[in-house]
Coordinates of C-alpha atoms in Angstrom, one line a residue:
X1 CA -88.5 99.3 35.9
X2 CA -89.7 101.2 33.0
X3 CA -90.9 99.9 29.8
X4 CA -87.9 100.4 28.0
X5 CA -85.2 98.8 30.1
X6 CA -88.0 95.9 29.9
X7 CA -87.5 95.9 26.4
X8 CA -83.5 95.4 26.6
X9 CA -83.7 92.4 28.3
X10 CA -82.8 89.3 26.4
X11 CA -85.3 86.5 25.7
X12 CA -84.3 83.7 28.3
X13 CA -86.6 81.1 27.3
X14 CA -84.7 78.0 25.7
X15 CA -84.5 77.5 22.2
X16 CA -87.2 75.0 20.6
X17 CA -86.0 71.5 20.2
X18 CA -87.9 71.5 16.9
X19 CA -85.6 71.3 13.8
X20 CA -85.2 74.4 11.9
X21 CA -85.4 74.0 8.3
X22 CA -82.8 75.7 6.3
X23 CA -83.8 78.7 4.5
X24 CA -83.3 78.9 0.9
X25 CA -82.1 82.6 0.9
X26 CA -78.4 83.5 1.7
X27 CA -79.3 85.3 4.9
X28 CA -81.3 82.7 6.5
X29 CA -78.2 80.1 7.9
X30 CA -78.0 79.7 11.6
X31 CA -74.4 80.5 12.5
X32 CA -74.7 78.7 15.8
X33 CA -76.2 75.3 14.5
X34 CA -73.6 72.1 14.5
X35 CA -71.7 71.0 11.8
X36 CA -72.8 67.7 10.2
X37 CA -70.2 64.9 10.1
X38 CA -68.8 63.8 6.5
X39 CA -70.5 61.0 4.5
X40 CA -69.1 57.5 5.5
X41 CA -67.7 58.4 8.8
X42 CA -69.8 55.7 10.6
X43 CA -68.9 53.1 8.1
X44 CA -65.2 53.4 8.6
X45 CA -65.7 53.3 12.6
X46 CA -67.5 49.9 12.3
X47 CA -64.5 48.8 9.9
X48 CA -61.8 49.8 12.4
X49 CA -63.6 47.8 15.3
X50 CA -64.0 44.6 13.0
X51 CA -60.3 44.6 12.0
X52 CA -59.1 45.2 15.9
X53 CA -61.6 42.3 16.6
X54 CA -60.0 40.4 14.2
X55 CA -56.3 40.8 15.5
X56 CA -57.3 40.0 18.8
X57 CA -58.7 36.8 17.9
X58 CA -56.0 36.0 15.8
X59 CA -53.5 36.8 18.8
X60 CA -55.6 34.7 21.0
X61 CA -55.6 31.7 18.3
X62 CA -52.0 31.9 17.9
X63 CA -51.2 31.5 21.6
X64 CA -53.3 28.6 22.0
X65 CA -52.1 26.6 19.1
X66 CA -48.4 27.2 20.5
X67 CA -49.5 26.5 24.0
X68 CA -50.9 23.2 22.6
X69 CA -48.1 22.6 20.6
X70 CA -45.5 22.9 23.1
X71 CA -47.7 20.5 25.3
X72 CA -47.7 18.0 22.6
X73 CA -43.9 18.0 21.9
X74 CA -43.1 17.9 25.8
X75 CA -45.6 15.0 26.0
X76 CA -43.6 13.2 23.2
X77 CA -40.1 13.9 24.5
X78 CA -38.5 15.3 21.8
X79 CA -35.2 14.1 20.9
X80 CA -32.3 14.9 18.5
X81 CA -30.7 11.9 16.6
X82 CA -28.0 11.9 13.9
X83 CA -29.5 10.8 10.4
X84 CA -26.1 8.9 9.7
X85 CA -25.3 7.4 12.9
X86 CA -28.7 6.5 14.7
X87 CA -27.1 5.3 17.9
X88 CA -26.2 9.1 18.6
X89 CA -29.2 10.6 20.4
X90 CA -29.3 13.8 22.5
X91 CA -32.1 15.7 24.3
X92 CA -30.9 19.2 22.8
X93 CA -29.8 20.1 19.4
X94 CA -26.1 19.8 18.5
X95 CA -23.7 18.2 16.3
X96 CA -22.9 14.4 15.9
X97 CA -19.3 13.8 17.4
X98 CA -18.6 11.2 14.7
X99 CA -19.4 13.0 11.4
X100 CA -20.3 16.5 12.8
X101 CA -23.6 16.7 11.2
X102 CA -26.6 18.5 12.5
X103 CA -28.7 16.4 14.6
X104 CA -32.4 16.2 13.4
X105 CA -35.6 16.5 15.9
X106 CA -37.1 13.3 16.3
X107 CA -39.8 12.1 18.8
X108 CA -39.3 9.7 21.4
X109 CA -42.1 7.4 20.0
X110 CA -40.3 7.3 16.6
X111 CA -37.4 6.1 18.2
X112 CA -39.1 3.3 20.1
X113 CA -41.1 2.3 17.3
X114 CA -39.7 -0.9 15.4
X115 CA -39.5 -0.5 11.4
X116 CA -42.6 -1.9 9.8
X117 CA -40.9 -3.4 7.0
X118 CA -38.5 -5.2 9.2
X119 CA -39.1 -9.1 9.1
X120 CA -40.4 -11.0 12.1
X121 CA -37.1 -12.7 12.9
X122 CA -34.9 -9.7 12.6
X123 CA -37.4 -7.4 14.8
X124 CA -37.0 -10.4 17.3
X125 CA -33.3 -10.1 17.1
X126 CA -33.1 -6.6 17.6
X127 CA -35.5 -6.5 20.5
X128 CA -33.1 -9.0 22.0
X129 CA -30.2 -7.0 21.4
X130 CA -31.3 -3.9 22.7
X131 CA -32.6 -5.7 25.6
X132 CA -29.1 -7.1 26.2
X133 CA -27.3 -3.7 25.5
X134 CA -29.9 -1.9 27.9
X135 CA -29.2 -4.5 30.4
X136 CA -25.4 -4.3 30.3
X137 CA -25.7 -0.3 29.9
X138 CA -24.1 2.0 27.4
X139 CA -20.4 1.8 26.7
X140 CA -18.4 5.0 25.5
X141 CA -15.2 4.8 23.2
X142 CA -12.8 7.0 21.9
X143 CA -12.9 7.1 18.3
X144 CA -8.9 7.9 18.2
X145 CA -8.1 5.3 20.9
X146 CA -10.3 2.2 20.6
X147 CA -8.8 0.7 23.7
X148 CA -10.3 3.5 25.9
X149 CA -13.9 2.2 27.1
X150 CA -16.2 4.0 29.9
X151 CA -19.5 3.4 31.1
X152 CA -20.3 7.1 31.2
X153 CA -19.7 10.4 29.1
X154 CA -16.2 12.0 29.4
X155 CA -13.2 12.7 27.6
X156 CA -10.2 10.2 26.7
X157 CA -7.5 10.0 29.2
X158 CA -4.7 9.9 26.1
X159 CA -6.0 12.3 23.4
X160 CA -8.6 14.5 25.3
X161 CA -11.3 13.9 22.7
X162 CA -14.9 13.4 23.8
X163 CA -16.1 10.0 24.4
X164 CA -19.1 8.7 22.1
X165 CA -21.6 5.7 22.5
X166 CA -20.1 2.6 20.9
X167 CA -22.3 1.6 18.0
X168 CA -24.6 -1.7 19.2
X169 CA -23.2 -4.8 18.0
X170 CA -25.3 -6.4 15.0
X171 CA -27.5 -9.2 15.8
X172 CA -26.8 -12.5 14.5
X173 CA -28.4 -13.2 10.9
X174 CA -31.5 -15.5 11.1
X175 CA -29.5 -17.9 8.7
X176 CA -26.6 -18.1 11.3
X177 CA -28.9 -18.9 14.1
X178 CA -30.6 -21.4 12.6
X179 CA -27.4 -23.2 11.7
X180 CA -26.0 -23.0 15.0
X181 CA -28.7 -24.9 16.2
X182 CA -28.3 -28.7 16.6
X183 CA -30.5 -30.8 14.1
X184 CA -33.8 -32.0 15.9
X185 CA -34.0 -35.9 16.1
X186 CA -36.1 -37.5 13.7
X187 CA -39.2 -39.3 14.5
X188 CA -39.4 -43.1 14.9
X189 CA -39.7 -44.6 11.7
X190 CA -39.5 -41.6 9.5
X191 CA -36.9 -41.6 6.8
X192 CA -33.4 -39.9 7.3
X193 CA -32.9 -36.6 6.2
X194 CA -29.9 -35.0 4.4
X195 CA -28.3 -32.4 6.7
X196 CA -26.9 -29.4 4.8
X197 CA -23.4 -29.4 3.7
X198 CA -21.4 -26.2 4.0
X199 CA -19.2 -25.9 0.9
X200 CA -16.3 -23.2 0.5
X201 CA -15.8 -21.6 -2.9
X202 CA -12.2 -20.9 -3.9
X203 CA -11.2 -17.3 -4.1
X204 CA -10.7 -15.9 -7.3
X205 CA -7.3 -14.6 -7.7
X206 CA -6.8 -10.8 -8.5
X207 CA -3.2 -11.1 -9.6
X208 CA -3.0 -9.3 -13.2
X209 CA -3.6 -11.4 -16.1
X210 CA -0.8 -12.1 -18.5
X211 CA -0.7 -10.3 -21.9
X212 CA -2.8 -12.4 -24.4
X213 CA -1.1 -14.1 -27.2
X214 CA -1.7 -12.3 -30.6
X215 CA -0.4 -13.6 -34.0
X216 CA 2.1 -11.1 -35.6
X217 CA 0.6 -9.3 -38.6
X218 CA -2.9 -9.8 -37.8
X219 CA -5.4 -7.1 -37.0
X220 CA -5.9 -6.8 -33.2
X221 CA -9.1 -6.7 -31.5
X222 CA -11.1 -3.4 -31.4
X223 CA -9.3 -1.9 -34.5
X224 CA -9.9 -1.5 -38.3
X225 CA -8.3 -0.4 -41.1
X226 CA -9.1 3.2 -42.1
X227 CA -8.9 5.6 -45.3
X228 CA -7.9 9.2 -44.8
X229 CA -7.8 11.5 -47.6
X230 CA -4.7 13.9 -48.5
X231 CA -5.9 17.2 -46.9
X232 CA -6.9 15.0 -43.7
X233 CA -3.6 13.4 -43.5
X234 CA -1.7 16.9 -43.7
X235 CA -4.1 18.5 -41.0
X236 CA -3.3 15.7 -38.3
X237 CA 0.4 15.7 -39.3
X238 CA 0.9 11.8 -40.1
X239 CA 4.4 10.8 -41.2
X240 CA 5.7 7.5 -42.4
X241 CA 8.8 5.6 -41.8
X242 CA 10.1 2.7 -44.1
X243 CA 11.0 -0.7 -41.9
X244 CA 14.8 -0.7 -42.2
X245 CA 17.1 -3.7 -41.5
X246 CA 20.2 -2.3 -39.2
X247 CA 23.1 -3.7 -36.9
X248 CA 21.9 -3.9 -33.4
X249 CA 25.5 -3.7 -31.7
X250 CA 24.9 -0.8 -29.3
X251 CA 26.2 -0.9 -25.8
X252 CA 24.2 -2.0 -22.8
X253 CA 24.7 -0.2 -19.5
X254 CA 23.9 -1.4 -16.1
X255 CA 24.6 -0.7 -12.5
X256 CA 27.1 -3.4 -10.8
X257 CA 28.5 -3.9 -7.4
X258 CA 31.6 -5.6 -6.5
X259 CA 31.1 -8.5 -3.8
X260 CA 33.6 -11.1 -2.3
X261 CA 33.5 -15.1 -3.9
X262 CA 31.7 -17.3 -1.7
X263 CA 34.0 -20.0 -2.2
X264 CA 37.1 -18.1 -1.0
X265 CA 35.9 -17.4 2.6
X266 CA 37.4 -19.4 5.5
X267 CA 36.4 -19.7 9.2
X268 CA 38.8 -20.6 12.1
X269 CA 37.5 -22.7 14.9
X270 CA 38.9 -24.6 18.0
X271 CA 38.2 -28.4 17.6
X272 CA 38.3 -28.7 21.7
X273 CA 37.2 -26.3 24.3
X274 CA 39.7 -24.3 25.8
X275 CA 41.2 -20.9 27.0
X276 CA 43.1 -18.4 25.0
X277 CA 46.5 -17.6 26.1
X278 CA 48.1 -16.0 22.9
X279 CA 46.9 -13.8 20.2
X280 CA 49.3 -13.0 17.0
X281 CA 46.6 -11.2 14.8
X282 CA 44.5 -8.7 16.8
X283 CA 42.5 -6.6 14.6
X284 CA 40.9 -6.9 11.3
X285 CA 41.6 -5.8 7.8
X286 CA 45.0 -7.3 8.3
X287 CA 46.3 -9.6 5.5
X288 CA 47.7 -13.0 6.4
X289 CA 49.1 -15.9 4.5
X290 CA 48.2 -19.7 4.9
X291 CA 50.2 -21.3 7.9
X292 CA 50.4 -18.1 9.7
X293 CA 50.1 -18.3 13.4
X294 CA 46.7 -16.4 14.5
X295 CA 46.1 -17.5 18.2
X296 CA 47.1 -20.1 21.0
X297 CA 44.7 -22.1 22.8
X298 CA 45.3 -24.0 25.8
X299 CA 42.9 -27.0 26.2
X300 CA 42.8 -29.8 28.5
X301 CA 41.7 -32.4 26.3
X302 CA 44.3 -31.8 23.4
X303 CA 46.9 -31.6 26.6
X304 CA 45.7 -35.1 27.7
X305 CA 45.9 -36.4 24.1
X306 CA 49.5 -35.2 24.1
X307 CA 50.4 -37.3 27.3
X308 CA 48.9 -40.1 25.6
X309 CA 51.2 -39.7 22.8
X310 CA 54.3 -39.4 24.8
X311 CA 53.3 -42.7 27.1
X312 CA 52.8 -44.7 23.7
X313 CA 56.0 -43.5 21.8
X314 CA 58.0 -46.9 23.2
X315 CA 55.0 -49.2 22.8
X316 CA 55.9 -49.8 19.1
X317 CA 55.7 -54.0 19.2
X318 CA 53.1 -54.1 22.2
X319 CA 49.1 -54.2 22.2
X320 CA 47.7 -55.5 19.0
X321 CA 51.2 -56.7 17.6
X322 CA 51.4 -53.9 14.9
X323 CA 54.5 -51.5 15.0
X324 CA 53.6 -48.3 16.2
X325 CA 49.8 -49.1 16.6
X326 CA 49.1 -47.6 19.9
X327 CA 51.3 -44.5 19.0
X328 CA 49.6 -44.0 15.4
X329 CA 46.2 -44.3 17.2
X330 CA 47.4 -41.4 20.0
X331 CA 48.9 -39.2 16.8
X332 CA 45.6 -39.7 14.9
X333 CA 43.7 -38.4 17.9
X334 CA 46.0 -35.3 17.9
X335 CA 45.0 -34.7 14.2
X336 CA 41.7 -34.8 14.6
X337 CA 41.5 -32.1 17.6
X338 CA 43.4 -29.9 15.1
X339 CA 47.1 -30.5 16.0
X340 CA 49.3 -30.8 13.1
X341 CA 51.7 -33.6 12.4
X342 CA 54.6 -31.1 12.8
X343 CA 53.3 -30.1 16.2
X344 CA 52.8 -33.7 17.0
X345 CA 56.8 -34.6 16.2
X346 CA 57.8 -31.6 18.0
X347 CA 56.0 -33.3 21.2
X348 CA 57.7 -36.2 20.6
X349 CA 61.1 -34.7 20.0
X350 CA 60.7 -32.4 23.5
X351 CA 59.3 -35.6 25.5
X352 CA 56.9 -33.2 26.9
X353 CA 53.1 -31.9 25.9
X354 CA 53.0 -28.3 25.0
X355 CA 50.5 -26.2 27.3
X356 CA 49.1 -24.0 24.4
X357 CA 48.9 -25.2 20.8
X358 CA 48.8 -22.5 18.2
X359 CA 46.1 -22.0 15.5
X360 CA 47.3 -21.1 11.8
X361 CA 45.2 -19.5 8.9
X362 CA 43.8 -21.9 6.6
X363 CA 44.0 -19.9 3.5
X364 CA 45.8 -16.3 2.7
X365 CA 43.4 -13.5 2.5
X366 CA 42.2 -10.3 4.7
X367 CA 40.8 -10.9 8.2
X368 CA 37.2 -9.4 7.8
X369 CA 35.9 -10.6 11.4
X370 CA 37.6 -11.5 14.9
X371 CA 36.0 -12.7 17.8
X372 CA 38.5 -13.5 20.1
X373 CA 40.3 -11.5 23.1
X374 CA 43.0 -12.6 25.4
X375 CA 41.8 -15.0 28.3
X376 CA 38.5 -15.9 26.7
X377 CA 37.0 -19.4 26.9
X378 CA 36.2 -20.6 23.3
X379 CA 34.5 -23.6 22.2
X380 CA 34.1 -25.5 18.6
X381 CA 31.1 -23.4 18.0
X382 CA 32.9 -19.8 18.5
X383 CA 34.1 -18.3 15.3
X384 CA 37.4 -16.9 16.1
X385 CA 38.6 -15.1 12.6
X386 CA 36.8 -15.1 9.3
X387 CA 39.4 -14.9 6.2
X388 CA 38.5 -13.7 2.9
X389 CA 40.6 -14.2 -0.1
X390 CA 40.2 -11.1 -2.3
X391 CA 42.6 -12.3 -5.1
X392 CA 39.2 -12.5 -7.4
X393 CA 36.1 -10.6 -6.8
X394 CA 32.8 -11.0 -8.5
X395 CA 31.2 -8.2 -10.3
X396 CA 27.5 -8.7 -10.1
X397 CA 25.3 -6.5 -12.7
X398 CA 21.3 -6.0 -12.7
X399 CA 19.9 -6.3 -15.8
X400 CA 16.3 -5.2 -16.7
X401 CA 14.2 -8.3 -18.1
X402 CA 13.6 -6.4 -21.6
X403 CA 17.3 -6.3 -22.1
X404 CA 18.3 -9.6 -20.3
X405 CA 18.2 -11.3 -24.2
X406 CA 21.2 -9.2 -25.1
X407 CA 23.7 -10.5 -22.4
X408 CA 24.6 -14.3 -22.8
X409 CA 27.2 -16.4 -21.3
X410 CA 30.6 -15.1 -22.6
X411 CA 29.5 -11.8 -23.2
X412 CA 32.0 -9.2 -22.5
X413 CA 31.7 -6.4 -20.1
X414 CA 33.7 -3.5 -18.7
X415 CA 33.4 -2.2 -15.2
X416 CA 33.9 1.2 -14.0
X417 CA 33.8 2.6 -10.5
X418 CA 31.5 5.3 -9.6
X419 CA 33.8 6.9 -7.3
X420 CA 37.3 6.0 -8.8
X421 CA 37.8 6.8 -12.5
X422 CA 41.0 5.0 -12.8
X423 CA 39.6 1.6 -11.7
X424 CA 38.5 -0.1 -14.7
X425 CA 38.2 -3.9 -15.1
X426 CA 37.2 -5.9 -18.1
X427 CA 35.8 -9.6 -17.5
X428 CA 33.5 -12.2 -19.3
X429 CA 30.1 -13.1 -17.8
X430 CA 30.4 -16.4 -16.5
X431 CA 27.0 -16.9 -14.7
X432 CA 23.6 -15.8 -15.2
X433 CA 21.4 -16.3 -12.2
X434 CA 18.3 -18.5 -12.9
X435 CA 15.8 -15.7 -10.7
X436 CA 14.4 -12.5 -11.3
X437 CA 14.2 -10.0 -8.7
X438 CA 10.3 -9.4 -7.9
X439 CA 10.7 -5.8 -6.7
X440 CA 13.1 -4.7 -9.2
X441 CA 12.2 -6.9 -12.1
X442 CA 15.9 -7.7 -12.9
X443 CA 18.2 -10.4 -13.5
X444 CA 21.5 -10.5 -12.1
X445 CA 24.7 -11.8 -14.0
X446 CA 28.0 -12.4 -12.8
X447 CA 31.5 -11.6 -14.2
X448 CA 35.1 -12.8 -12.4
X449 CA 37.8 -10.3 -12.5
X450 CA 41.3 -10.9 -11.1
X451 CA 42.2 -8.6 -8.1
X452 CA 45.7 -9.4 -7.2
X453 CA 46.7 -5.7 -6.4
X454 CA 43.3 -5.5 -4.3
X455 CA 42.1 -2.8 -6.6
X456 CA 38.5 -3.7 -6.0
X457 CA 37.1 -3.6 -2.9
X458 CA 33.6 -5.7 -2.0
X459 CA 30.6 -3.4 -1.8
X460 CA 32.0 -0.8 -4.2
X461 CA 29.5 0.5 -6.7
X462 CA 29.8 1.1 -10.6
X463 CA 28.4 0.8 -14.1
X464 CA 29.2 -2.2 -16.6
X465 CA 28.9 -1.5 -20.0
X466 CA 27.9 -4.9 -22.3
X467 CA 28.9 -4.8 -25.7
X468 CA 26.4 -6.7 -27.6
X469 CA 26.8 -9.2 -30.5
X470 CA 26.5 -7.1 -33.7
X471 CA 23.5 -8.9 -35.5
X472 CA 20.7 -7.7 -38.1
X473 CA 17.2 -6.9 -37.2
X474 CA 14.3 -5.0 -38.5
X475 CA 14.0 -1.7 -36.3
X476 CA 11.0 0.8 -36.6
X477 CA 10.8 4.5 -34.4
X478 CA 9.7 4.0 -30.9
X479 CA 7.0 6.6 -31.7
X480 CA 5.5 4.1 -34.2
X481 CA 4.8 1.4 -31.5
X482 CA 1.3 1.4 -29.8
X483 CA 1.4 -0.8 -26.7
X484 CA -2.1 -0.9 -25.1
X485 CA -1.0 -3.1 -22.4
X486 CA -2.7 -6.1 -24.0
X487 CA -1.4 -5.6 -27.6
X488 CA 1.3 -4.4 -29.5
X489 CA 0.9 -3.0 -33.1
X490 CA 1.8 -0.9 -35.7
X491 CA 0.0 1.3 -38.8
X492 CA 1.0 -0.1 -42.0
X493 CA 0.2 2.2 -45.0
X494 CA -0.8 -0.4 -47.3
X495 CA -1.9 1.9 -50.2
X496 CA -2.0 5.9 -50.5
X497 CA -4.1 6.9 -47.5
X498 CA -5.2 3.3 -46.4
X499 CA -4.0 2.2 -43.0
X500 CA -4.2 -1.3 -41.5
X501 CA -3.1 -2.1 -37.8
X502 CA -0.5 -5.1 -37.6
X503 CA 0.2 -6.7 -34.6
X504 CA 4.0 -6.9 -34.1
X505 CA 6.4 -8.7 -31.8
X506 CA 9.0 -6.4 -30.3
X507 CA 12.5 -7.0 -29.4
X508 CA 15.4 -5.0 -27.4
X509 CA 15.4 -1.1 -27.7
X510 CA 18.4 0.3 -29.2
X511 CA 18.3 4.1 -28.6
X512 CA 15.2 5.5 -30.3
X513 CA 14.3 2.4 -32.2
X514 CA 12.8 -1.1 -31.2
X515 CA 13.7 -4.2 -32.8
X516 CA 10.8 -5.9 -34.8
X517 CA 10.9 -9.7 -34.6
X518 CA 7.8 -10.6 -36.5
X519 CA 4.7 -8.7 -37.7
X520 CA 6.4 -6.6 -40.6
X521 CA 8.7 -6.9 -43.4
X522 CA 11.6 -5.1 -44.7
X523 CA 10.5 -2.0 -46.9
X524 CA 7.1 -1.7 -45.1
X525 CA 5.8 1.7 -44.6
X526 CA 4.6 2.5 -40.9
X527 CA 3.3 5.4 -39.5
X528 CA 5.7 7.2 -36.9
X529 CA 4.0 10.6 -36.4
X530 CA 0.2 11.3 -35.3
X531 CA -0.3 7.4 -34.4
X532 CA -2.2 8.2 -31.5
X533 CA -5.0 10.0 -33.9
X534 CA -5.2 7.2 -36.2
X535 CA -5.6 4.7 -33.5
X536 CA -8.3 6.7 -32.1
X537 CA -10.0 6.8 -35.5
X538 CA -9.6 3.2 -36.0
X539 CA -11.0 2.4 -32.8
X540 CA -13.9 4.8 -33.4
X541 CA -14.8 3.2 -36.6
X542 CA -14.6 -0.2 -35.5
X543 CA -16.9 0.9 -32.4
X544 CA -19.5 2.3 -34.9
X545 CA -19.3 -0.8 -37.0
X546 CA -19.9 -3.0 -34.3
X547 CA -23.2 -1.1 -33.3
X548 CA -24.5 -1.1 -36.8

């Protein structure tokens, strides 16, 4: 190899490991030298590793705490209980079957732990009650059908609802248990001790109290006189009216009903048991006259009495020596059995007893009841017919208590039927019943009306118009009366703009006016408009004055 070739071979010696100092000149940089990392890279790497380590530790800690919490919960046997119904306890979450509230988690230790604030006697009673209930087992009932009981959960056989655990029976109070124990015998020589005596307090009546009495003209409690300016009176619309004296002869209308008189009712009975062999009146609603034949009855007892009458007709001077003594006794027996004297004379005239004896109507009237058929066996207790005489009927009207004073005995009333306009009757009140209907608060009055043509039928409804006796009375508008339930009063304007409440005693209401019996005088100026506002202002000022 020549020397020239030797010079072209590159230098294969490894580069020196000694660091090269950068040259200050622009052409002295080494292009093969490695680039230096940015400042702070090593610090960021350390921070990243620290964050990763912290995340790993947090994950491990969370897993450890969760595992121990689950272990604690499983150790305490967590239950779910209703806060409103403590007897409802389940193993899992859900709703209360009684009130449908969400069940709250409760540990089993808390369920078993007795309340610290409970008295020893109560705790002992609850322990005994719990022991007895545990021994007897849980009873499941239906909330809609209390008669359905079961010893295990399920559904009601009637309504299909879920059965719920029955609440435990409350333990008896300590006082009751002590009272139930027999008294201990006293020691010998010890003074006798008094046994407790049980007393029963009377129950307080809850009936509404009656309206307290008030003096007419006095200021009612809770109110006070007030004074208002003219502008105030005009703004609230106060109106006044003079107390007037008028004749209160207005008509009073009331509902009424037609009824049959009690004294015009008769029943037909037999006086000896027998069999019906003939019927003359076969239906109800038929008019009969007094003495008209109704039914024929065969009675063995009456037949025997007729035979006795025939056997004694020739014994006028025998027996007790009195003429016809035995014959009169036999005749009297027939009369007591319901056989008339005419029938007895016919028996004597014929010389043989009649098989069937007829019964006649005791009064004239209408057959309203019939309880007899051909061939039936009747006794004295059997009502064969009921007859009502409708030649006179009653019209009974119901009068409200506040209007009862306007109707007296002799007051004329005019009855008009509700269904038939042509039926009109006029009569006078002959009876005011001494009682009040508790439900309707009405008093009944009665009028007796002639009904020869049977124009009025029992049970028919209508209205009665009573004409009250004309008399002078003080009247005020109905709007002037303030009735609080306890007091009734009006506001009287004593001076312009000055109003004083006066207690009054009211009478009957006639149209839009009310009679005043006491409390105001004729010519007094009472408030008839905006009375509520005046009453409110009066009570407000009275309350403020009481506080001051």
